[in-house]
Amino acid sequence: MSVKIEEYRKVGVGAWTSKALYDSTVTALLLKDCSDLLPFIDAFPEICQDYGGTAASNKLKKAASLLAYHSKEALAKRYIELADSICNKPIAPSCLNLENIEKNYDAEELIKSRVDEICQFLGCQKLELEGVLEKEIGSDYPPQDWHLQVSSLYSRYYDEWFTPFAVNYLDKYVPRREDTFARPCLEVIEWSTEVWRCWRLLDNLPTLIDPGIFRPNQFFVWHIVHNSVHIWQMQAYGKKWSNILSPEDFLLLEAQAICAERIALNLMKKGELTIPSDYPSTNKAVILRLLIGILEREIRLHLDLSVHLHSQSVNEWIAFMSDLTGISSNYFLGFTGELLGMPGFAAAYTAVTDTFMSLTDDCRRRVLIERKLP
């Protein structure tokens, strides 16, 4: 029991603690074993410390809804009590030095440059961008019974497309795997739309959970490129892997996955990498999704600096960002809202990835082995 508590202590305070309890809840429901949640719930006030906030509280309420859906009302009630107890507490300290990040990044210029790049790629003006995006994204139709196909498609393309890509282009950016490793699995479950998407090691099997609703270009970028790195990490670290992750764990794991996206984008733009010929999408659609993904991370950087560093209201920030990008908040509110209340996390998607990629090969290799950022 005490070993488990010490493992929970590494998750961080405030919304980080809430995120960790939410993630642990999802894992427990997937494994159909909630026994490990009880010590975490008991220790939550001590681990969370005197931090919380609305975002942290909402994360616990979302976990409570999942528990109630699985007829675990008693546990759900305890989560609601925890949520109410932290709702009005201050948010957690930043996991990164946002003042230093602001000195090194002009977030507005990054976003303007990326929007210009997307407009150039699509052959449109900024004022036309939202309409063109709707048309381009809307034309990427999922095939009939797509949710029934994604599991076998993922396993196949992980072996046939991602593995050669990783071996040939990611050798310096992902940990080395042993010769024997567990085959990945993708599952579409009835409540996965509530979880959205996640990756876990379940009974020693690297597993992706998918709602089965993503368009083929989304599925390719989010799973076959990005989440395949997380599958690779599970295979490489084996018994050293833990589903209970510290903030530093998240930052390092995400840096590797975003690095893979950037490398794939550069190769595809030069025509040196293509999606499989029988995959139900196009190179153009996947390149566009990769470009949008980088823009999303730069928008997250701006969110962190505006809201968490300079205390701008979220509504003011949304209005400013819509004006800056020329697109409505529907394109970025969902993927930014989940990171509120955890200062530094949103900025880390850009800043830590840049740092990770700038390391010397020897230094980066040590980081991958020791799993510690410099």
GROMACS .gro file of C-alpha atoms in nm:
model
  374
    1MET     CA    1   0.000   0.000   0.000
    2SER     CA    2   0.273   0.250   0.098
    3VAL     CA    3   0.459   0.182  -0.226
    4LYS     CA    4   0.146   0.269  -0.423
    5ILE     CA    5   0.101   0.592  -0.224
    6GLU     CA    6   0.458   0.695  -0.296
    7GLU     CA    7   0.395   0.631  -0.664
    8TYR     CA    8   0.092   0.860  -0.651
    9ARG     CA    9   0.289   1.139  -0.483
   10LYS     CA   10   0.493   1.203  -0.799
   11VAL     CA   11   0.191   1.321  -0.998
   12GLY     CA   12   0.204   1.684  -0.886
   13VAL     CA   13  -0.037   1.911  -0.702
   14GLY     CA   14  -0.370   2.075  -0.786
   15ALA     CA   15  -0.505   2.002  -1.133
   16TRP     CA   16  -0.212   1.765  -1.191
   17THR     CA   17  -0.342   1.550  -0.903
   18SER     CA   18  -0.693   1.564  -1.047
   19LYS     CA   19  -0.565   1.466  -1.391
   20ALA     CA   20  -0.374   1.173  -1.240
   21LEU     CA   21  -0.680   1.051  -1.050
   22TYR     CA   22  -0.891   1.085  -1.365
   23ASP     CA   23  -0.633   0.889  -1.568
   24SER     CA   24  -0.610   0.625  -1.296
   25THR     CA   25  -0.989   0.598  -1.295
   26VAL     CA   26  -0.999   0.539  -1.670
   27THR     CA   27  -0.729   0.273  -1.634
   28ALA     CA   28  -0.914   0.104  -1.348
   29LEU     CA   29  -1.239   0.094  -1.547
   30LEU     CA   30  -1.058  -0.050  -1.846
   31LEU     CA   31  -0.906  -0.319  -1.625
   32LYS     CA   32  -1.237  -0.365  -1.438
   33ASP     CA   33  -1.052  -0.333  -1.107
   34CYS     CA   34  -1.096  -0.019  -0.897
   35SER     CA   35  -0.916  -0.141  -0.585
   36ASP     CA   36  -0.609   0.075  -0.648
   37LEU     CA   37  -0.825   0.388  -0.657
   38LEU     CA   38  -0.911   0.373  -0.288
   39PRO     CA   39  -0.562   0.457  -0.155
   40PHE     CA   40  -0.530   0.735  -0.411
   41ILE     CA   41  -0.867   0.882  -0.305
   42ASP     CA   42  -0.767   0.865   0.062
   43ALA     CA   43  -0.433   1.035  -0.006
   44PHE     CA   44  -0.573   1.288  -0.255
   45PRO     CA   45  -0.602   1.585  -0.013
   46GLU     CA   46  -0.243   1.536   0.104
   47ILE     CA   47  -0.106   1.495  -0.249
   48CYS     CA   48  -0.314   1.776  -0.400
   49GLN     CA   49  -0.211   2.008  -0.113
   50ASP     CA   50  -0.378   2.347  -0.091
   51TYR     CA   51  -0.434   2.380  -0.466
   52GLY     CA   52  -0.723   2.318  -0.702
   53GLY     CA   53  -0.939   2.554  -0.904
   54THR     CA   54  -1.229   2.512  -1.143
   55ALA     CA   55  -1.037   2.305  -1.399
   56ALA     CA   56  -0.911   2.067  -1.131
   57SER     CA   57  -1.262   2.032  -0.988
   58ASN     CA   58  -1.416   1.967  -1.330
   59LYS     CA   59  -1.165   1.690  -1.398
   60LEU     CA   60  -1.281   1.507  -1.086
   61LYS     CA   61  -1.645   1.557  -1.181
   62LYS     CA   62  -1.576   1.408  -1.523
   63ALA     CA   63  -1.418   1.105  -1.353
   64ALA     CA   64  -1.723   1.081  -1.125
   65SER     CA   65  -1.949   1.070  -1.431
   66LEU     CA   66  -1.748   0.778  -1.570
   67LEU     CA   67  -1.780   0.594  -1.238
   68ALA     CA   68  -2.155   0.659  -1.221
   69TYR     CA   69  -2.191   0.528  -1.577
   70HIS     CA   70  -2.029   0.206  -1.454
   71SER     CA   71  -2.269   0.191  -1.156
   72LYS     CA   72  -2.002   0.284  -0.901
   73GLU     CA   73  -2.206   0.554  -0.730
   74ALA     CA   74  -2.030   0.534  -0.393
   75LEU     CA   75  -1.693   0.607  -0.553
   76ALA     CA   76  -1.847   0.878  -0.770
   77LYS     CA   77  -1.985   1.049  -0.459
   78ARG     CA   78  -1.636   1.064  -0.305
   79TYR     CA   79  -1.502   1.224  -0.624
   80ILE     CA   80  -1.775   1.490  -0.613
   81GLU     CA   81  -1.687   1.565  -0.251
   82LEU     CA   82  -1.321   1.605  -0.347
   83ALA     CA   83  -1.420   1.826  -0.643
   84ASP     CA   84  -1.626   2.055  -0.420
   85SER     CA   85  -1.343   2.078  -0.164
   86ILE     CA   86  -1.085   2.209  -0.414
   87CYS     CA   87  -1.302   2.418  -0.648
   88ASN     CA   88  -1.216   2.755  -0.490
   89LYS     CA   89  -0.850   2.687  -0.412
   90PRO     CA   90  -0.565   2.851  -0.608
   91ILE     CA   91  -0.434   2.672  -0.917
   92ALA     CA   92  -0.107   2.481  -0.906
   93PRO     CA   93   0.230   2.650  -0.961
   94SER     CA   94   0.369   2.631  -1.314
   95CYS     CA   95   0.565   2.321  -1.408
   96LEU     CA   96   0.783   2.541  -1.633
   97ASN     CA   97   0.921   2.894  -1.598
   98LEU     CA   98   0.670   3.083  -1.812
   99GLU     CA   99   0.863   3.410  -1.778
  100ASN     CA  100   1.164   3.250  -1.944
  101ILE     CA  101   0.948   3.093  -2.213
  102GLU     CA  102   0.797   3.433  -2.294
  103LYS     CA  103   1.147   3.574  -2.341
  104ASN     CA  104   1.228   3.304  -2.596
  105TYR     CA  105   0.902   3.285  -2.791
  106ASP     CA  106   0.689   3.539  -2.971
  107ALA     CA  107   0.373   3.332  -2.964
  108GLU     CA  108   0.172   3.572  -3.179
  109GLU     CA  109   0.431   3.571  -3.456
  110LEU     CA  110   0.454   3.192  -3.445
  111ILE     CA  111   0.078   3.166  -3.493
  112LYS     CA  112   0.067   3.426  -3.771
  113SER     CA  113   0.346   3.246  -3.955
  114ARG     CA  114   0.172   2.909  -3.920
  115VAL     CA  115  -0.161   3.048  -4.040
  116ASP     CA  116   0.017   3.196  -4.343
  117GLU     CA  117   0.178   2.857  -4.410
  118ILE     CA  118  -0.160   2.682  -4.396
  119CYS     CA  119  -0.317   2.944  -4.623
  120GLN     CA  120  -0.033   2.902  -4.871
  121PHE     CA  121  -0.071   2.524  -4.860
  122LEU     CA  122  -0.445   2.553  -4.926
  123GLY     CA  123  -0.412   2.835  -5.178
  124CYS     CA  124  -0.646   3.071  -4.995
  125GLN     CA  125  -0.651   3.405  -4.814
  126LYS     CA  126  -0.683   3.433  -4.435
  127LEU     CA  127  -1.040   3.562  -4.467
  128GLU     CA  128  -1.130   3.244  -4.656
  129LEU     CA  129  -0.946   3.007  -4.422
  130GLU     CA  130  -1.233   2.890  -4.203
  131GLY     CA  131  -1.455   2.809  -4.501
  132VAL     CA  132  -1.174   2.630  -4.683
  133LEU     CA  133  -1.087   2.431  -4.370
  134GLU     CA  134  -1.449   2.322  -4.331
  135LYS     CA  135  -1.455   2.207  -4.692
  136GLU     CA  136  -1.120   2.025  -4.675
  137ILE     CA  137  -1.187   1.857  -4.342
  138GLY     CA  138  -1.546   1.776  -4.433
  139SER     CA  139  -1.440   1.600  -4.753
  140ASP     CA  140  -1.236   1.342  -4.558
  141TYR     CA  141  -1.527   1.104  -4.503
  142PRO     CA  142  -1.491   0.797  -4.278
  143PRO     CA  143  -1.569   0.478  -4.471
  144GLN     CA  144  -1.883   0.284  -4.384
  145ASP     CA  145  -1.847   0.090  -4.056
  146TRP     CA  146  -1.524   0.282  -3.989
  147HIS     CA  147  -1.542   0.207  -3.614
  148LEU     CA  148  -1.531  -0.165  -3.694
  149GLN     CA  149  -1.222  -0.126  -3.912
  150VAL     CA  150  -0.993   0.092  -3.700
  151SER     CA  151  -0.863  -0.182  -3.468
  152SER     CA  152  -0.724  -0.406  -3.743
  153LEU     CA  153  -0.612  -0.106  -3.948
  154TYR     CA  154  -0.412   0.031  -3.658
  155SER     CA  155  -0.226  -0.293  -3.584
  156ARG     CA  156  -0.149  -0.336  -3.952
  157TYR     CA  157  -0.021   0.017  -4.015
  158TYR     CA  158   0.176   0.022  -3.690
  159ASP     CA  159   0.376  -0.271  -3.827
  160GLU     CA  160   0.381  -0.182  -4.196
  161TRP     CA  161   0.407   0.199  -4.189
  162PHE     CA  162   0.501   0.339  -3.848
  163THR     CA  163   0.771   0.086  -3.757
  164PRO     CA  164   0.975   0.147  -4.076
  165PHE     CA  165   0.923   0.522  -4.030
  166ALA     CA  166   1.052   0.501  -3.672
  167VAL     CA  167   1.349   0.282  -3.764
  168ASN     CA  168   1.453   0.501  -4.056
  169TYR     CA  169   1.382   0.849  -3.921
  170LEU     CA  170   1.317   0.845  -3.544
  171ASP     CA  171   1.613   0.644  -3.420
  172LYS     CA  172   1.761   0.949  -3.241
  173TYR     CA  173   1.431   1.059  -3.092
  174VAL     CA  174   1.262   0.752  -2.943
  175PRO     CA  175   1.392   0.488  -2.698
  176ARG     CA  176   1.532   0.166  -2.838
  177ARG     CA  177   1.310  -0.141  -2.821
  178GLU     CA  178   1.418  -0.492  -2.736
  179ASP     CA  179   1.382  -0.762  -3.000
  180THR     CA  180   1.074  -0.902  -2.826
  181PHE     CA  181   0.785  -0.668  -2.746
  182ALA     CA  182   0.410  -0.689  -2.692
  183ARG     CA  183   0.197  -0.633  -3.002
  184PRO     CA  184  -0.015  -0.316  -2.983
  185CYS     CA  185  -0.391  -0.320  -2.958
  186LEU     CA  186  -0.662  -0.064  -3.035
  187GLU     CA  187  -1.004  -0.091  -2.874
  188VAL     CA  188  -1.327   0.094  -2.945
  189ILE     CA  189  -1.547   0.069  -2.637
  190GLU     CA  190  -1.898   0.195  -2.574
  191TRP     CA  191  -1.789   0.476  -2.341
  192SER     CA  192  -1.471   0.577  -2.524
  193THR     CA  193  -1.634   0.892  -2.661
  194GLU     CA  194  -1.626   1.017  -2.300
  195VAL     CA  195  -1.255   0.933  -2.269
  196TRP     CA  196  -1.193   1.072  -2.620
  197ARG     CA  197  -0.867   0.885  -2.675
  198CYS     CA  198  -0.596   0.752  -2.448
  199TRP     CA  199  -0.303   0.514  -2.434
  200ARG     CA  200  -0.232   0.270  -2.154
  201LEU     CA  201  -0.038  -0.043  -2.072
  202LEU     CA  202  -0.316  -0.287  -1.982
  203ASP     CA  203  -0.216  -0.632  -1.858
  204ASN     CA  204   0.125  -0.575  -2.026
  205LEU     CA  205  -0.047  -0.504  -2.357
  206PRO     CA  206   0.016  -0.157  -2.511
  207THR     CA  207  -0.334  -0.034  -2.584
  208LEU     CA  208  -0.502   0.262  -2.752
  209ILE     CA  209  -0.859   0.353  -2.667
  210ASP     CA  210  -1.041   0.521  -2.955
  211PRO     CA  211  -1.401   0.643  -2.995
  212GLY     CA  212  -1.415   0.518  -3.354
  213ILE     CA  213  -1.539   0.854  -3.485
  214PHE     CA  214  -1.223   1.031  -3.602
  215ARG     CA  215  -1.192   1.114  -3.968
  216PRO     CA  216  -0.924   0.911  -4.149
  217ASN     CA  217  -0.676   1.203  -4.158
  218GLN     CA  218  -0.725   1.262  -3.784
  219PHE     CA  219  -0.684   0.893  -3.713
  220PHE     CA  220  -0.363   0.877  -3.914
  221VAL     CA  221  -0.199   1.176  -3.744
  222TRP     CA  222  -0.332   1.124  -3.393
  223HIS     CA  223  -0.284   0.747  -3.378
  224ILE     CA  224  -0.063   0.609  -3.653
  225VAL     CA  225   0.193   0.889  -3.612
  226HIS     CA  226   0.153   1.043  -3.264
  227ASN     CA  227   0.015   0.768  -3.041
  228SER     CA  228   0.230   0.505  -3.208
  229VAL     CA  229   0.524   0.677  -3.040
  230HIS     CA  230   0.356   0.612  -2.705
  231ILE     CA  231   0.303   0.248  -2.801
  232TRP     CA  232   0.671   0.231  -2.898
  233GLN     CA  233   0.765   0.382  -2.560
  234MET     CA  234   0.565   0.118  -2.374
  235GLN     CA  235   0.734  -0.155  -2.576
  236ALA     CA  236   1.077  -0.005  -2.512
  237TYR     CA  237   1.042   0.056  -2.138
  238GLY     CA  238   0.854  -0.268  -2.066
  239LYS     CA  239   0.836  -0.336  -1.692
  240LYS     CA  240   0.978   0.010  -1.619
  241TRP     CA  241   0.667   0.170  -1.768
  242SER     CA  242   0.405   0.311  -1.533
  243ASN     CA  243   0.055   0.432  -1.619
  244ILE     CA  244   0.089   0.673  -1.327
  245LEU     CA  245   0.288   0.957  -1.480
  246SER     CA  246   0.452   1.264  -1.328
  247PRO     CA  247   0.439   1.602  -1.508
  248GLU     CA  248   0.797   1.546  -1.622
  249ASP     CA  249   0.700   1.203  -1.761
  250PHE     CA  250   0.421   1.361  -1.966
  251LEU     CA  251   0.643   1.637  -2.100
  252LEU     CA  252   0.915   1.399  -2.215
  253LEU     CA  253   0.676   1.145  -2.368
  254GLU     CA  254   0.482   1.413  -2.553
  255ALA     CA  255   0.800   1.579  -2.681
  256GLN     CA  256   0.895   1.255  -2.855
  257ALA     CA  257   0.551   1.215  -3.013
  258ILE     CA  258   0.536   1.576  -3.136
  259CYS     CA  259   0.890   1.535  -3.270
  260ALA     CA  260   0.762   1.244  -3.481
  261GLU     CA  261   0.482   1.465  -3.617
  262ARG     CA  262   0.728   1.737  -3.717
  263ILE     CA  263   0.961   1.493  -3.890
  264ALA     CA  264   0.670   1.326  -4.073
  265LEU     CA  265   0.543   1.667  -4.188
  266ASN     CA  266   0.880   1.775  -4.326
  267LEU     CA  267   0.926   1.446  -4.510
  268MET     CA  268   0.575   1.449  -4.655
  269LYS     CA  269   0.604   1.810  -4.774
  270LYS     CA  270   0.921   1.710  -4.962
  271GLY     CA  271   0.753   1.401  -5.106
  272GLU     CA  272   0.993   1.166  -4.926
  273LEU     CA  273   0.719   1.004  -4.714
  274THR     CA  274   0.364   0.910  -4.811
  275ILE     CA  275   0.070   0.744  -4.641
  276PRO     CA  276  -0.009   0.385  -4.746
  277SER     CA  277  -0.163   0.369  -5.093
  278ASP     CA  278  -0.470   0.180  -4.967
  279TYR     CA  279  -0.536   0.406  -4.667
  280PRO     CA  280  -0.875   0.584  -4.697
  281SER     CA  281  -0.737   0.939  -4.701
  282THR     CA  282  -0.489   1.149  -4.900
  283ASN     CA  283  -0.141   1.288  -4.846
  284LYS     CA  284  -0.285   1.640  -4.871
  285ALA     CA  285  -0.539   1.573  -4.595
  286VAL     CA  286  -0.274   1.425  -4.365
  287ILE     CA  287  -0.029   1.712  -4.431
  288LEU     CA  288  -0.306   1.960  -4.352
  289ARG     CA  289  -0.384   1.778  -4.028
  290LEU     CA  290  -0.014   1.782  -3.932
  291LEU     CA  291   0.002   2.157  -4.004
  292ILE     CA  292  -0.310   2.218  -3.795
  293GLY     CA  293  -0.154   2.009  -3.516
  294ILE     CA  294   0.153   2.233  -3.497
  295LEU     CA  295  -0.070   2.541  -3.503
  296GLU     CA  296  -0.271   2.394  -3.215
  297ARG     CA  297   0.046   2.355  -3.003
  298GLU     CA  298   0.147   2.715  -3.074
  299ILE     CA  299  -0.203   2.830  -2.976
  300ARG     CA  300  -0.159   2.636  -2.653
  301LEU     CA  301   0.167   2.822  -2.591
  302HIS     CA  302  -0.017   3.152  -2.634
  303LEU     CA  303  -0.293   3.033  -2.399
  304ASP     CA  304  -0.044   2.951  -2.124
  305LEU     CA  305   0.129   3.287  -2.146
  306SER     CA  306  -0.194   3.487  -2.172
  307VAL     CA  307  -0.413   3.311  -1.917
  308HIS     CA  308  -0.171   3.155  -1.669
  309LEU     CA  309   0.110   3.411  -1.678
  310HIS     CA  310  -0.078   3.736  -1.745
  311SER     CA  311  -0.418   3.641  -1.595
  312GLN     CA  312  -0.618   3.723  -1.906
  313SER     CA  313  -0.972   3.588  -1.895
  314VAL     CA  314  -1.040   3.284  -2.108
  315ASN     CA  315  -1.323   3.461  -2.294
  316GLU     CA  316  -1.097   3.756  -2.380
  317TRP     CA  317  -0.828   3.517  -2.498
  318ILE     CA  318  -1.074   3.324  -2.717
  319ALA     CA  319  -1.190   3.645  -2.888
  320PHE     CA  320  -0.832   3.757  -2.946
  321MET     CA  321  -0.727   3.418  -3.084
  322SER     CA  322  -1.021   3.406  -3.325
  323ASP     CA  323  -0.918   3.745  -3.460
  324LEU     CA  324  -0.553   3.644  -3.483
  325THR     CA  325  -0.613   3.316  -3.669
  326GLY     CA  326  -0.921   3.409  -3.867
  327ILE     CA  327  -1.102   3.095  -3.749
  328SER     CA  328  -1.371   3.043  -3.485
  329SER     CA  329  -1.303   2.911  -3.137
  330ASN     CA  330  -1.462   2.577  -3.238
  331TYR     CA  331  -1.125   2.486  -3.389
  332PHE     CA  332  -0.919   2.534  -3.074
  333LEU     CA  333  -1.134   2.561  -2.761
  334GLY     CA  334  -1.162   2.186  -2.700
  335PHE     CA  335  -0.791   2.108  -2.711
  336THR     CA  336  -0.699   2.411  -2.502
  337GLY     CA  337  -0.965   2.382  -2.231
  338GLU     CA  338  -0.833   2.048  -2.110
  339LEU     CA  339  -0.500   2.213  -2.017
  340LEU     CA  340  -0.640   2.497  -1.808
  341GLY     CA  341  -0.536   2.495  -1.444
  342MET     CA  342  -0.199   2.330  -1.515
  343PRO     CA  343   0.030   2.627  -1.592
  344GLY     CA  344   0.326   2.537  -1.812
  345PHE     CA  345   0.172   2.221  -1.954
  346ALA     CA  346   0.028   2.387  -2.264
  347ALA     CA  347   0.352   2.577  -2.333
  348ALA     CA  348   0.553   2.260  -2.285
  349TYR     CA  349   0.417   2.103  -2.603
  350THR     CA  350   0.624   2.355  -2.797
  351ALA     CA  351   0.904   2.450  -2.556
  352VAL     CA  352   1.001   2.104  -2.433
  353THR     CA  353   0.981   1.957  -2.784
  354ASP     CA  354   1.213   2.229  -2.914
  355THR     CA  355   1.456   2.165  -2.628
  356PHE     CA  356   1.444   1.789  -2.678
  357MET     CA  357   1.516   1.821  -3.050
  358SER     CA  358   1.800   2.069  -2.992
  359LEU     CA  359   1.998   1.836  -2.763
  360THR     CA  360   2.307   1.664  -2.893
  361ASP     CA  361   2.248   1.305  -3.000
  362ASP     CA  362   2.446   1.172  -2.702
  363CYS     CA  363   2.259   1.390  -2.454
  364ARG     CA  364   1.922   1.299  -2.605
  365ARG     CA  365   2.010   0.930  -2.589
  366ARG     CA  366   2.088   0.962  -2.217
  367VAL     CA  367   1.756   1.140  -2.167
  368LEU     CA  368   1.574   0.855  -2.341
  369ILE     CA  369   1.749   0.595  -2.129
  370GLU     CA  370   1.719   0.775  -1.794
  371ARG     CA  371   1.380   0.931  -1.879
  372LYS     CA  372   1.482   1.259  -1.719
  373LEU     CA  373   1.487   1.598  -1.887
  374PRO     CA  374   1.803   1.807  -1.839
   0.00000   0.00000   0.00000
